[in-house]
Amino acid sequence: MAKQEDVFKKLISHAKEYGFIFPSSEIYDGLSAIYDYGQNGAELKNNIKQYWWKAMVQLNDNIVGIDSAIFMHPTIWKASGHVDAFNDPLIDNKDSKKRFRADVLIEDYCAKLEEKAQKEIEKAAKRFGDAFDKNEFENTNPRVLEYREKQKTILSRMAQSLEKEDLADVKALIEELEIADPDTGSKNWTDVRQFNLMFGTKLGASADTATDLYLRPETAQGIFVNFLNVQKTSRQKLPFGIAQIGKAFRNEIVARQFIFRMREFEQMEMQYFVPPGTELGFYETWKEKRLNWHLALGLGAENYKFHDHEKLAHYANAAADIEFKFPFGFKELEGIHSRTDFDLSAHEKHSGRKLQYFDAERNENYVPYVVETSVGLDRLFLAIFSNSLKDEVLEDGSERTVLSLPPALAPVKAAILPLMKKDGLGEYGEKIFNDLKYDFNMIYEDKDSIGKRYRRQDAIGTPFCITIDHDSLTDNTVTLRDRDTMKQERVAVADLRRIIDEKTNFRNLLSKI
Ligand code: GAP
């Protein structure tokens, strides 16, 4: 098995073993691509939400937050284009009976071509050593050029066929490239057909009068339809933003890679309403702002890159993804879209209500343009979790697994660990716990050896362990162990609140943005 797969398997089992993520409905054999967050996962997720919410709503006096309902009037999804166009091209393998996204099969084929190009580059880098000029090699080596040209031709043909809804050509492309079912090798494919990703449900008591509804596939529409309510009640002037965190649902054809692609997930979206003609400037600003927000987490600038979209969605006049280096390669983490006035205009048309803004400076009414930032909370969780999980070999040759989460996001900020429960050490520990619990999420543990307890806290990413011994009872000092350096120092109990706060406060992240 490839090493990358081993790393990913270990991550999934670590997430389960330490109470971060469980497969949903596990005692009934689970539900595909649905997950539950355990006691530590829920804390980490809440902290990520707080980091986003504070950065958006607290730090910007022209951005306000809302919480709209999951169920919305069904016409909203007609207006937004989701009923007609929120489709993925689906293909089945007749032998394995497995279902795939046709575009993903083709993209995976191209990713393999890129891997081959990268191997050529790596081989040459080894061969030429310091004299290697990567740029020149990429631009002149016939094999690299051929692999890249082939990818370009394939992807542009696929984009054109999807644009024209020519699904027969998408199938022809799969056959010409001899793409096989990755698990079985079979090339026996059905035709490609479109599949709408929205989940349907019903509202109402009796079957004949019930209304068909959809579970929302994005939170953004709840913001658009509340645009005027919020603008009027908050008395905001353009440019201003509305932020929201909430669940979204998509009946993904292929939901793989753990919490990367789920059928029930959470989004953190912000719609920034701006005067027409200014949107592309704000789009560039938000691209930069959002990247800085990610970089402040300290996961390494080399793990992020922008991917500017060539093929734009029906509502956009510019779009880019922030991609992150997940254990399975660079993939989309966040989307930044200049959505024009598409959504508000469509809702005006379908609802018959005006959704306009009176601009006193321009002395005119208009439908605002929108720049959207949209990040998947679960995907961000996976990015942070995978980047933080490390196996370390220590100086004495022993090993430890540590989750070096940004301290402000850690589920537990400090663990109170009396060396033993008896002799009053337990009581003393409980006193410290009861004093600090109003400020921080803490844990108290008095079972197992201190070494084992340290390892358990390392594995859930607790920044500090506070050990209480017999001296503590007389001199009111404790041993404070740092998760990352494993250094231990003697500190006064009276200083604990300040020390923990200095390391774990959200200020540390927010001030870097
Ligand atoms: N309102 C715009 C919108 O929904 P999107 O690119 O479809 O745009 C935005 O989704 C973000 O939501 C993605 O960048 C990703 O982080 C997250 N996301 C989308 N589908 C997801 C899924 N099935 N599972 C987990 N996260 C998902």
Short mmCIF file of C-alpha atoms in Angstrom, two decimals, residues 31-444:
data_model
loop_
_atom_site.label_atom_id
_atom_site.label_comp_id
_atom_site.label_asym_id
_atom_site.label_seq_id
_atom_site.Cartn_x
_atom_site.Cartn_y
_atom_site.Cartn_z
CA LEU A 31 -23.92 5.78 6.73
CA SER A 32 -21.77 6.59 3.75
CA ALA A 33 -20.01 9.97 3.87
CA ILE A 34 -21.76 11.08 7.06
CA TYR A 35 -19.71 11.57 10.22
CA ASP A 36 -20.27 12.54 13.86
CA TYR A 37 -17.92 14.74 15.82
CA GLY A 38 -16.97 13.38 19.23
CA GLN A 39 -16.12 15.26 22.42
CA ASN A 40 -12.78 16.59 21.19
CA GLY A 41 -13.90 17.03 17.59
CA ALA A 42 -16.86 19.18 18.65
CA GLU A 43 -14.55 21.43 20.70
CA LEU A 44 -12.04 21.78 17.85
CA LYS A 45 -14.83 22.48 15.38
CA ASN A 46 -16.37 25.12 17.66
CA ASN A 47 -12.98 26.79 18.05
CA ILE A 48 -12.46 26.89 14.27
CA LYS A 49 -15.92 28.47 13.94
CA GLN A 50 -15.02 31.05 16.56
CA TYR A 51 -11.79 31.92 14.76
CA TRP A 52 -13.74 32.49 11.53
CA TRP A 53 -16.64 34.34 13.17
CA LYS A 54 -14.38 36.64 15.18
CA ALA A 55 -12.25 37.42 12.10
CA MET A 56 -15.32 38.19 10.01
CA VAL A 57 -17.88 39.71 12.35
CA GLN A 58 -15.93 40.95 15.36
CA LEU A 59 -13.00 42.50 13.48
CA ASN A 60 -15.06 44.15 10.72
CA ASP A 61 -17.64 46.71 11.74
CA ASN A 62 -19.22 46.42 8.28
CA ILE A 63 -19.83 42.63 8.46
CA VAL A 64 -22.72 41.18 10.47
CA GLY A 65 -23.63 37.57 11.11
CA ILE A 66 -26.94 35.73 10.72
CA ASP A 67 -28.33 32.22 11.19
CA SER A 68 -30.95 31.40 8.56
CA ALA A 69 -33.08 28.24 8.39
CA ILE A 70 -32.08 25.10 6.51
CA PHE A 71 -35.55 24.78 4.98
CA MET A 72 -36.35 27.54 2.53
CA HIS A 73 -39.06 28.25 -0.01
CA PRO A 74 -38.53 25.83 -2.95
CA THR A 75 -38.60 28.68 -5.51
CA ILE A 76 -35.33 29.93 -4.03
CA TRP A 77 -33.55 26.94 -5.58
CA LYS A 78 -35.23 27.54 -8.94
CA ALA A 79 -34.08 31.19 -8.84
CA SER A 80 -30.53 30.32 -7.77
CA GLY A 81 -30.16 27.85 -10.66
CA HIS A 82 -29.72 24.82 -8.40
CA VAL A 83 -32.84 23.01 -9.68
CA ASP A 84 -31.66 23.21 -13.28
CA ALA A 85 -27.89 23.29 -13.04
CA PHE A 86 -26.60 21.86 -9.75
CA ASN A 87 -25.66 18.60 -11.43
CA ASP A 88 -22.67 16.32 -11.65
CA PRO A 89 -22.02 14.01 -14.62
CA LEU A 90 -22.47 10.45 -13.40
CA ILE A 91 -21.22 7.18 -14.90
CA ASP A 92 -21.65 3.60 -13.69
CA ASN A 93 -19.36 0.66 -14.24
CA LYS A 94 -21.54 -2.19 -15.50
CA ASP A 95 -19.29 -4.92 -14.04
CA SER A 96 -18.44 -3.56 -10.60
CA LYS A 97 -21.80 -1.71 -10.31
CA LYS A 98 -19.81 1.18 -8.85
CA ARG A 99 -20.79 4.78 -9.51
CA PHE A 100 -18.29 7.51 -10.44
CA ARG A 101 -18.23 11.16 -11.39
CA ALA A 102 -17.22 11.14 -15.04
CA ASP A 103 -15.32 14.44 -14.70
CA VAL A 104 -13.39 13.14 -11.67
CA LEU A 105 -12.33 9.99 -13.58
CA ILE A 106 -10.91 12.24 -16.31
CA GLU A 107 -9.31 14.65 -13.83
CA ASP A 108 -7.68 11.72 -12.00
CA TYR A 109 -6.28 10.52 -15.34
CA CYS A 110 -4.76 14.00 -15.85
CA ALA A 111 -3.40 14.03 -12.29
CA LYS A 112 -1.50 10.84 -13.17
CA LEU A 113 -0.01 12.56 -16.22
CA GLU A 114 1.09 15.40 -13.94
CA GLU A 115 2.65 12.88 -11.52
CA LYS A 116 4.66 11.51 -14.45
CA ALA A 117 5.82 15.03 -15.34
CA GLN A 118 6.83 15.64 -11.72
CA LYS A 119 8.81 12.38 -11.67
CA GLU A 120 10.77 13.52 -14.76
CA ILE A 121 11.52 16.82 -12.97
CA GLU A 122 12.61 15.07 -9.76
CA LYS A 123 14.86 12.66 -11.71
CA ALA A 124 16.50 15.56 -13.55
CA ALA A 125 16.93 17.54 -10.31
CA LYS A 126 18.83 14.59 -8.83
CA ARG A 127 20.92 14.15 -11.98
CA PHE A 128 21.95 17.81 -12.32
CA GLY A 129 22.21 18.72 -8.63
CA ASP A 130 22.87 22.42 -7.91
CA ALA A 131 23.11 23.23 -11.62
CA PHE A 132 19.44 22.26 -12.14
CA ASP A 133 17.24 25.01 -13.55
CA LYS A 134 13.67 23.77 -12.89
CA ASN A 135 12.03 26.50 -14.91
CA GLU A 136 14.12 25.84 -18.01
CA PHE A 137 13.68 22.08 -17.70
CA GLU A 138 9.90 22.38 -17.44
CA ASN A 139 9.78 24.61 -20.50
CA THR A 140 12.07 22.53 -22.72
CA ASN A 141 11.99 18.86 -21.74
CA PRO A 142 9.99 17.08 -24.48
CA ARG A 143 8.45 14.50 -22.11
CA VAL A 144 7.30 17.09 -19.55
CA LEU A 145 5.90 19.25 -22.36
CA GLU A 146 4.08 16.26 -23.86
CA TYR A 147 2.49 15.26 -20.51
CA ARG A 148 1.38 18.85 -19.86
CA GLU A 149 0.05 19.39 -23.40
CA LYS A 150 -1.93 16.17 -23.19
CA GLN A 151 -3.52 17.25 -19.88
CA LYS A 152 -4.45 20.62 -21.36
CA THR A 153 -6.06 19.08 -24.43
CA ILE A 154 -8.06 16.54 -22.38
CA LEU A 155 -9.27 19.05 -19.78
CA SER A 156 -10.27 21.63 -22.33
CA ARG A 157 -12.21 19.04 -24.38
CA MET A 158 -13.98 17.88 -21.21
CA ALA A 159 -14.81 21.49 -20.20
CA GLN A 160 -16.25 22.19 -23.65
CA SER A 161 -18.32 19.00 -23.69
CA LEU A 162 -19.72 19.70 -20.21
CA GLU A 163 -20.48 23.29 -21.20
CA LYS A 164 -22.39 22.08 -24.27
CA GLU A 165 -24.03 19.28 -22.24
CA ASP A 166 -22.47 16.85 -24.74
CA LEU A 167 -22.37 13.90 -22.34
CA ALA A 168 -21.81 11.41 -25.19
CA ASP A 169 -18.47 13.08 -25.84
CA VAL A 170 -17.53 12.85 -22.13
CA LYS A 171 -18.11 9.10 -22.38
CA ALA A 172 -16.16 8.96 -25.67
CA LEU A 173 -13.26 10.69 -23.94
CA ILE A 174 -13.28 8.13 -21.10
CA GLU A 175 -13.24 5.31 -23.68
CA GLU A 176 -10.53 6.90 -25.85
CA LEU A 177 -8.29 7.36 -22.80
CA GLU A 178 -9.05 3.74 -21.82
CA ILE A 179 -9.93 4.81 -18.29
CA ALA A 180 -10.79 1.81 -16.12
CA ASP A 181 -12.64 1.40 -12.83
CA PRO A 182 -9.75 2.14 -10.41
CA ASP A 183 -10.70 -0.81 -8.16
CA THR A 184 -11.47 -3.56 -10.68
CA GLY A 185 -9.86 -2.48 -13.96
CA SER A 186 -13.13 -2.91 -15.88
CA LYS A 187 -13.75 -0.55 -18.82
CA ASN A 188 -17.39 -1.55 -19.25
CA TRP A 189 -19.14 1.83 -18.76
CA THR A 190 -22.76 3.03 -18.99
CA ASP A 191 -23.60 6.32 -20.70
CA VAL A 192 -22.90 9.53 -18.78
CA ARG A 193 -25.96 11.28 -17.34
CA GLN A 194 -26.61 14.32 -15.20
CA PHE A 195 -27.45 13.86 -11.53
CA ASN A 196 -28.89 16.65 -9.35
CA LEU A 197 -27.10 16.91 -6.02
CA MET A 198 -29.93 18.35 -3.93
CA PHE A 199 -31.70 16.22 -1.33
CA GLY A 200 -35.48 16.47 -1.44
CA THR A 201 -37.88 16.24 1.47
CA LYS A 202 -41.49 17.13 2.23
CA LEU A 203 -43.16 19.70 4.45
CA GLY A 204 -46.72 19.04 5.61
CA ALA A 205 -48.82 16.41 7.34
CA SER A 206 -50.65 14.65 4.51
CA ALA A 207 -49.08 13.24 1.39
CA ASP A 208 -51.44 15.04 -1.06
CA THR A 209 -50.97 18.55 0.40
CA ALA A 210 -47.29 18.30 1.34
CA THR A 211 -44.88 20.74 -0.29
CA ASP A 212 -41.66 19.48 -1.85
CA LEU A 213 -38.65 21.08 -0.25
CA TYR A 214 -34.89 20.78 -0.60
CA LEU A 215 -32.27 20.58 2.10
CA ARG A 216 -30.11 23.61 1.32
CA PRO A 217 -26.99 22.75 -0.72
CA GLU A 218 -25.27 26.02 0.33
CA THR A 219 -25.86 28.57 3.08
CA ALA A 220 -25.41 31.53 0.71
CA GLN A 221 -29.04 31.70 -0.45
CA GLY A 222 -30.22 32.27 3.14
CA ILE A 223 -28.05 35.40 3.07
CA PHE A 224 -29.31 36.63 -0.31
CA VAL A 225 -32.98 36.36 0.57
CA ASN A 226 -32.36 38.25 3.83
CA PHE A 227 -30.26 40.96 2.19
CA LEU A 228 -32.80 43.78 2.61
CA ASN A 229 -33.92 42.67 6.10
CA VAL A 230 -30.35 42.82 7.32
CA GLN A 231 -29.34 45.96 5.43
CA LYS A 232 -32.32 47.93 6.73
CA THR A 233 -32.17 46.72 10.35
CA SER A 234 -28.38 47.03 10.64
CA ARG A 235 -28.36 50.39 8.77
CA GLN A 236 -25.25 49.27 6.89
CA LYS A 237 -24.06 51.15 3.84
CA LEU A 238 -22.37 49.45 0.90
CA PRO A 239 -19.85 47.88 0.93
CA PHE A 240 -20.97 45.59 3.73
CA GLY A 241 -21.03 41.86 4.37
CA ILE A 242 -23.31 39.20 5.83
CA ALA A 243 -21.67 36.13 7.33
CA GLN A 244 -23.17 32.78 8.22
CA ILE A 245 -22.07 29.37 9.50
CA GLY A 246 -24.39 26.45 8.93
CA LYS A 247 -25.15 23.00 7.60
CA ALA A 248 -25.38 22.25 3.89
CA PHE A 249 -26.39 18.99 2.21
CA ARG A 250 -25.31 17.49 -1.12
CA ASN A 251 -26.05 14.04 -2.47
CA GLU A 252 -22.44 13.64 -3.66
CA ILE A 253 -22.01 10.84 -6.21
CA VAL A 254 -18.60 9.91 -4.98
CA ALA A 255 -18.03 10.84 -1.37
CA ARG A 256 -14.51 9.76 -0.56
CA GLN A 257 -11.57 10.87 1.51
CA PHE A 258 -13.14 10.93 4.94
CA ILE A 259 -14.55 14.37 5.84
CA PHE A 260 -13.20 15.99 2.68
CA ARG A 261 -16.37 15.32 0.69
CA MET A 262 -19.44 14.66 2.81
CA ARG A 263 -23.17 14.51 2.17
CA GLU A 264 -23.94 16.61 5.27
CA PHE A 265 -21.34 19.26 6.04
CA GLU A 266 -20.93 22.80 7.31
CA GLN A 267 -20.01 25.94 5.43
CA MET A 268 -18.74 29.31 6.63
CA GLU A 269 -19.83 31.80 4.00
CA MET A 270 -19.71 35.56 3.69
CA GLN A 271 -21.43 37.61 1.00
CA TYR A 272 -19.94 41.08 0.53
CA PHE A 273 -22.37 43.48 -1.15
CA VAL A 274 -20.67 46.16 -3.25
CA PRO A 275 -21.59 48.82 -5.84
CA PRO A 276 -21.65 47.53 -9.46
CA GLY A 277 -18.31 48.00 -11.19
CA THR A 278 -16.27 47.75 -7.97
CA GLU A 279 -16.61 43.98 -7.53
CA LEU A 280 -13.34 42.88 -9.11
CA GLY A 281 -11.30 45.14 -6.82
CA PHE A 282 -13.07 43.70 -3.75
CA TYR A 283 -12.62 40.21 -5.18
CA GLU A 284 -8.82 40.70 -5.21
CA THR A 285 -8.90 42.16 -1.68
CA TRP A 286 -10.88 39.22 -0.32
CA LYS A 287 -8.58 36.69 -2.02
CA GLU A 288 -5.67 38.23 -0.14
CA LYS A 289 -7.57 38.60 3.15
CA ARG A 290 -8.73 35.02 3.15
CA LEU A 291 -5.28 33.64 2.36
CA ASN A 292 -3.82 35.70 5.24
CA TRP A 293 -6.50 34.31 7.56
CA HIS A 294 -5.40 30.77 6.67
CA LEU A 295 -1.69 31.62 6.91
CA ALA A 296 -2.14 32.99 10.46
CA LEU A 297 -2.87 29.41 11.56
CA GLY A 298 0.82 28.66 10.99
CA LEU A 299 0.33 25.47 8.97
CA GLY A 300 3.03 26.57 6.47
CA ALA A 301 2.71 28.93 3.50
CA GLU A 302 3.98 26.18 1.17
CA ASN A 303 0.78 24.22 1.83
CA TYR A 304 -1.52 26.76 0.16
CA LYS A 305 -1.96 27.89 -3.42
CA PHE A 306 -4.53 29.73 -5.49
CA HIS A 307 -6.28 28.05 -8.37
CA ASP A 308 -7.93 30.64 -10.61
CA HIS A 309 -10.94 29.22 -12.45
CA GLU A 310 -10.87 29.31 -16.23
CA LYS A 311 -14.36 27.90 -16.59
CA LEU A 312 -16.69 30.11 -14.56
CA ALA A 313 -20.00 29.09 -12.98
CA HIS A 314 -23.12 30.63 -14.49
CA TYR A 315 -23.26 33.33 -11.79
CA ALA A 316 -19.60 34.42 -11.64
CA ASN A 317 -17.34 36.89 -13.45
CA ALA A 318 -14.22 35.78 -11.51
CA ALA A 319 -13.52 32.84 -9.22
CA ALA A 320 -10.60 31.20 -7.45
CA ASP A 321 -10.02 28.42 -4.97
CA ILE A 322 -7.57 28.44 -2.12
CA GLU A 323 -6.12 24.94 -2.34
CA PHE A 324 -4.49 23.15 0.58
CA LYS A 325 -2.02 20.30 0.55
CA PHE A 326 -4.12 17.52 2.07
CA PRO A 327 -2.55 14.06 2.64
CA PHE A 328 -3.90 13.14 -0.84
CA GLY A 329 -2.53 16.25 -2.60
CA PHE A 330 -3.53 19.86 -3.27
CA LYS A 331 -7.35 20.20 -3.22
CA GLU A 332 -9.93 22.96 -2.83
CA LEU A 333 -10.33 24.31 0.68
CA GLU A 334 -12.14 27.59 0.07
CA GLY A 335 -13.84 29.30 -2.86
CA ILE A 336 -13.79 33.05 -3.52
CA HIS A 337 -16.32 34.09 -6.15
CA SER A 338 -17.34 37.35 -7.72
CA ARG A 339 -21.04 36.44 -8.15
CA THR A 340 -22.11 39.64 -9.95
CA ASP A 341 -25.76 40.64 -9.30
CA PHE A 342 -26.93 37.21 -10.44
CA ASP A 343 -28.50 35.97 -7.21
CA LEU A 344 -30.24 39.17 -6.05
CA SER A 345 -31.56 39.83 -9.59
CA ALA A 346 -32.83 36.26 -9.89
CA HIS A 347 -34.63 36.55 -6.52
CA GLU A 348 -36.14 39.89 -7.62
CA LYS A 349 -37.46 38.19 -10.74
CA HIS A 350 -38.84 35.08 -9.04
CA SER A 351 -40.26 36.76 -5.90
CA GLY A 352 -41.55 39.93 -7.56
CA ARG A 353 -39.97 41.95 -4.71
CA LYS A 354 -37.34 44.64 -5.19
CA LEU A 355 -33.94 43.80 -3.70
CA GLN A 356 -32.25 47.11 -4.36
CA TYR A 357 -30.11 49.55 -2.48
CA PHE A 358 -30.33 53.33 -2.61
CA ASP A 359 -26.81 54.70 -2.96
CA ALA A 360 -26.92 58.28 -1.62
CA GLU A 361 -23.51 59.11 -3.10
CA ARG A 362 -24.45 57.96 -6.58
CA ASN A 363 -28.04 59.09 -6.05
CA GLU A 364 -29.41 55.92 -7.64
CA ASN A 365 -31.05 52.60 -6.84
CA TYR A 366 -29.34 49.42 -7.95
CA VAL A 367 -29.02 45.69 -7.31
CA PRO A 368 -25.69 45.29 -5.46
CA TYR A 369 -22.93 43.04 -6.78
CA VAL A 370 -21.58 40.33 -4.52
CA VAL A 371 -18.17 38.91 -3.66
CA GLU A 372 -18.46 35.63 -1.79
CA THR A 373 -15.98 33.78 0.41
CA SER A 374 -17.00 30.19 1.17
CA VAL A 375 -14.99 27.70 3.19
CA GLY A 376 -16.00 24.21 4.24
CA LEU A 377 -15.71 23.86 8.01
CA ASP A 378 -15.13 20.11 7.87
CA ARG A 379 -12.54 20.51 5.13
CA LEU A 380 -10.75 23.11 7.22
CA PHE A 381 -10.92 20.72 10.19
CA LEU A 382 -9.25 18.07 8.04
CA ALA A 383 -6.58 20.53 6.85
CA ILE A 384 -5.71 21.56 10.42
CA PHE A 385 -5.95 18.04 11.84
CA SER A 386 -3.85 16.40 9.12
CA ASN A 387 -1.18 19.09 9.25
CA SER A 388 -0.95 18.93 13.04
CA LEU A 389 -0.75 15.16 13.51
CA LYS A 390 2.90 14.11 13.86
CA ASP A 391 4.90 11.10 14.92
CA GLU A 392 8.09 12.17 16.66
CA VAL A 393 11.16 10.22 17.67
CA LEU A 394 12.44 11.66 20.94
CA GLU A 395 16.05 12.06 22.07
CA ASP A 396 15.90 8.88 24.17
CA GLY A 397 14.74 6.92 21.11
CA SER A 398 11.13 6.59 22.28
CA GLU A 399 8.26 7.77 20.07
CA ARG A 400 5.27 9.97 20.63
CA THR A 401 2.26 11.03 18.57
CA VAL A 402 1.47 14.69 19.01
CA LEU A 403 -1.33 16.84 17.63
CA SER A 404 0.36 20.24 17.45
CA LEU A 405 -2.85 22.22 16.90
CA PRO A 406 -2.70 26.02 16.97
CA PRO A 407 -3.16 26.50 20.77
CA ALA A 408 -6.25 28.72 20.41
CA LEU A 409 -8.00 25.87 18.58
CA ALA A 410 -7.00 23.05 20.94
CA PRO A 411 -10.06 21.25 22.40
CA VAL A 412 -8.56 21.23 25.90
CA LYS A 413 -6.29 24.09 26.91
CA ALA A 414 -4.71 22.48 29.98
CA ALA A 415 -4.84 19.17 31.83
CA ILE A 416 -4.61 19.05 35.61
CA LEU A 417 -2.65 15.93 36.54
CA PRO A 418 -2.04 15.23 40.25
CA LEU A 419 0.76 12.64 40.62
CA MET A 420 -1.67 10.71 42.80
CA LYS A 421 -5.17 11.18 44.11
CA LYS A 422 -4.27 10.60 47.77
CA ASP A 423 -2.36 12.80 50.23
CA GLY A 424 -4.51 15.80 49.26
CA LEU A 425 -2.97 16.07 45.74
CA GLY A 426 -6.30 15.25 44.10
CA GLU A 427 -8.13 17.88 46.12
CA TYR A 428 -5.47 20.48 45.34
CA GLY A 429 -5.80 19.67 41.62
CA GLU A 430 -9.59 19.99 41.78
CA LYS A 431 -9.20 23.41 43.40
CA ILE A 432 -7.04 24.62 40.48
CA PHE A 433 -9.48 23.06 38.02
CA ASN A 434 -12.46 24.80 39.62
CA ASP A 435 -10.66 28.13 39.54
CA LEU A 436 -9.54 27.97 35.90
CA LYS A 437 -12.62 26.30 34.39
CA TYR A 438 -14.41 29.64 33.97
CA ASP A 439 -11.71 30.80 31.54
CA PHE A 440 -10.56 27.65 29.76
CA ASN A 441 -11.77 24.21 28.73
CA MET A 442 -9.82 21.98 31.13
CA ILE A 443 -9.43 18.31 31.95
CA TYR A 444 -8.69 16.67 35.33
#
